[in-house]
Each structure stands twice: as structure tokens, then as C-alpha cells.
Amino acid sequence: MDVILALCVVVFGSSGAVLAEYDCACNYNPQSPVFSTPSDTSLPIGFLNMSDCKPEAPSHSTPTFSAIQFRNQVLTVV
């Protein structure tokens, strides 16, 4: 009985934490425009809807824009 209890604690007790494979950029606004270049004067090529999360591309980010992976491209969002 003690062995079964210890086994249940090990199996079910270790499943509480979940880690992501990559960092994400999530949008909490109704819509955020996505640009092909880090400039808000260019036309947006798409939008992130509320609660959308996309993988980050930190090597392409600037102080103002975050680079994300969007539609199989590396693009920027404010």
C-alpha cells in the first residue's frame, strides 16, 4: 500500500509545472498591427487578435518593436 501511494505521489505530483519550448509574445489589446519592417509608418500586413500568442524572434527585435514569427515569416509588432 505504501509503495502504491509513493508511486502515485511521484507520478501525479510532478505534473504540476509546465514549461514552454520557446518564448512567446502575447497580445492583450483588441487588435495589434503586424508590420513587415520595424516602422509604424508602413502598412500592416496582418493583425494579432486579443489573446493571440506568437513565438518571439529576439535576435530581430529593436527597443520599440518586438520581432515575432507570424505566417512563416519574422515580422515586427509594436
mmCIF file of C-alpha atoms in Angstrom:
data_model
loop_
_atom_site.group_PDB
_atom_site.id
_atom_site.type_symbol
_atom_site.label_atom_id
_atom_site.label_comp_id
_atom_site.label_asym_id
_atom_site.label_seq_id
_atom_site.Cartn_x
_atom_site.Cartn_y
_atom_site.Cartn_z
ATOM 1 C CA MET A 1 0.000 0.000 0.000
ATOM 2 C CA ASP A 2 2.848 2.399 0.857
ATOM 3 C CA VAL A 3 4.557 1.631 -2.440
ATOM 4 C CA ILE A 4 1.406 2.451 -4.437
ATOM 5 C CA LEU A 5 0.946 5.712 -2.518
ATOM 6 C CA ALA A 6 4.577 6.700 -3.110
ATOM 7 C CA LEU A 7 4.261 5.853 -6.804
ATOM 8 C CA CYS A 8 1.099 7.978 -7.128
ATOM 9 C CA VAL A 9 2.819 10.928 -5.449
ATOM 10 C CA VAL A 10 5.783 10.682 -7.835
ATOM 11 C CA VAL A 11 3.662 10.282 -10.967
ATOM 12 C CA PHE A 12 0.920 12.802 -10.240
ATOM 13 C CA GLY A 13 2.879 15.236 -8.075
ATOM 14 C CA SER A 14 5.489 16.008 -10.729
ATOM 15 C CA SER A 15 2.986 17.023 -13.424
ATOM 16 C CA GLY A 16 2.111 20.413 -11.873
ATOM 17 C CA ALA A 17 4.659 22.582 -13.720
ATOM 18 C CA VAL A 18 4.529 23.068 -17.462
ATOM 19 C CA LEU A 19 7.324 24.808 -19.366
ATOM 20 C CA ALA A 20 7.146 26.213 -22.893
ATOM 21 C CA GLU A 21 9.654 25.277 -25.556
ATOM 22 C CA TYR A 22 10.076 28.921 -26.634
ATOM 23 C CA ASP A 23 9.342 32.494 -25.508
ATOM 24 C CA CYS A 24 6.087 33.996 -26.746
ATOM 25 C CA ALA A 25 4.757 37.488 -27.394
ATOM 26 C CA CYS A 26 1.086 37.706 -26.433
ATOM 27 C CA ASN A 27 -1.418 40.413 -27.304
ATOM 28 C CA TYR A 28 -3.845 41.732 -24.681
ATOM 29 C CA ASN A 29 -5.277 44.557 -26.839
ATOM 30 C CA PRO A 30 -8.316 44.083 -29.112
ATOM 31 C CA GLN A 31 -6.004 44.089 -32.176
ATOM 32 C CA SER A 32 -2.341 44.944 -32.733
ATOM 33 C CA PRO A 33 -0.936 45.524 -36.226
ATOM 34 C CA VAL A 34 1.937 43.393 -37.529
ATOM 35 C CA PHE A 35 4.468 45.122 -39.811
ATOM 36 C CA SER A 36 6.972 43.666 -42.272
ATOM 37 C CA THR A 37 9.613 46.219 -41.183
ATOM 38 C CA PRO A 38 10.210 47.849 -37.778
ATOM 39 C CA SER A 39 8.354 51.045 -38.764
ATOM 40 C CA ASP A 40 4.835 52.028 -37.784
ATOM 41 C CA THR A 41 4.565 54.191 -40.929
ATOM 42 C CA SER A 42 4.417 51.107 -43.160
ATOM 43 C CA LEU A 43 1.110 49.366 -43.811
ATOM 44 C CA PRO A 44 0.311 46.425 -41.541
ATOM 45 C CA ILE A 45 0.313 43.036 -43.237
ATOM 46 C CA GLY A 46 -1.796 41.420 -40.540
ATOM 47 C CA PHE A 47 -3.088 41.722 -37.002
ATOM 48 C CA LEU A 48 -2.710 39.917 -33.714
ATOM 49 C CA ASN A 49 -6.121 39.464 -32.125
ATOM 50 C CA MET A 50 -6.767 39.557 -28.398
ATOM 51 C CA SER A 51 -5.139 36.608 -26.583
ATOM 52 C CA ASP A 52 -3.036 35.626 -29.620
ATOM 53 C CA CYS A 53 0.463 34.427 -28.764
ATOM 54 C CA LYS A 54 3.256 34.041 -31.305
ATOM 55 C CA PRO A 55 6.836 32.784 -30.922
ATOM 56 C CA GLU A 56 9.368 35.573 -30.396
ATOM 57 C CA ALA A 57 12.384 36.159 -32.647
ATOM 58 C CA PRO A 58 14.533 38.173 -30.187
ATOM 59 C CA SER A 59 17.553 38.453 -32.480
ATOM 60 C CA HIS A 60 15.480 40.678 -34.809
ATOM 61 C CA SER A 61 13.860 42.872 -32.120
ATOM 62 C CA THR A 62 14.509 46.589 -31.606
ATOM 63 C CA PRO A 63 13.877 48.742 -28.498
ATOM 64 C CA THR A 64 10.461 49.785 -29.910
ATOM 65 C CA PHE A 65 9.388 46.685 -31.846
ATOM 66 C CA SER A 66 9.246 43.020 -30.906
ATOM 67 C CA ALA A 67 10.033 40.541 -33.654
ATOM 68 C CA ILE A 68 7.654 37.593 -33.874
ATOM 69 C CA GLN A 69 7.201 34.569 -36.084
ATOM 70 C CA PHE A 70 3.974 35.244 -37.994
ATOM 71 C CA ARG A 71 2.702 33.396 -41.086
ATOM 72 C CA ASN A 72 6.064 31.661 -41.619
ATOM 73 C CA GLN A 73 7.946 34.988 -41.565
ATOM 74 C CA VAL A 74 9.837 37.065 -38.996
ATOM 75 C CA LEU A 75 7.816 40.260 -38.608
ATOM 76 C CA THR A 76 7.531 43.088 -36.084
ATOM 77 C CA VAL A 77 4.792 44.268 -33.754
ATOM 78 C CA VAL A 78 4.691 47.380 -31.553
#
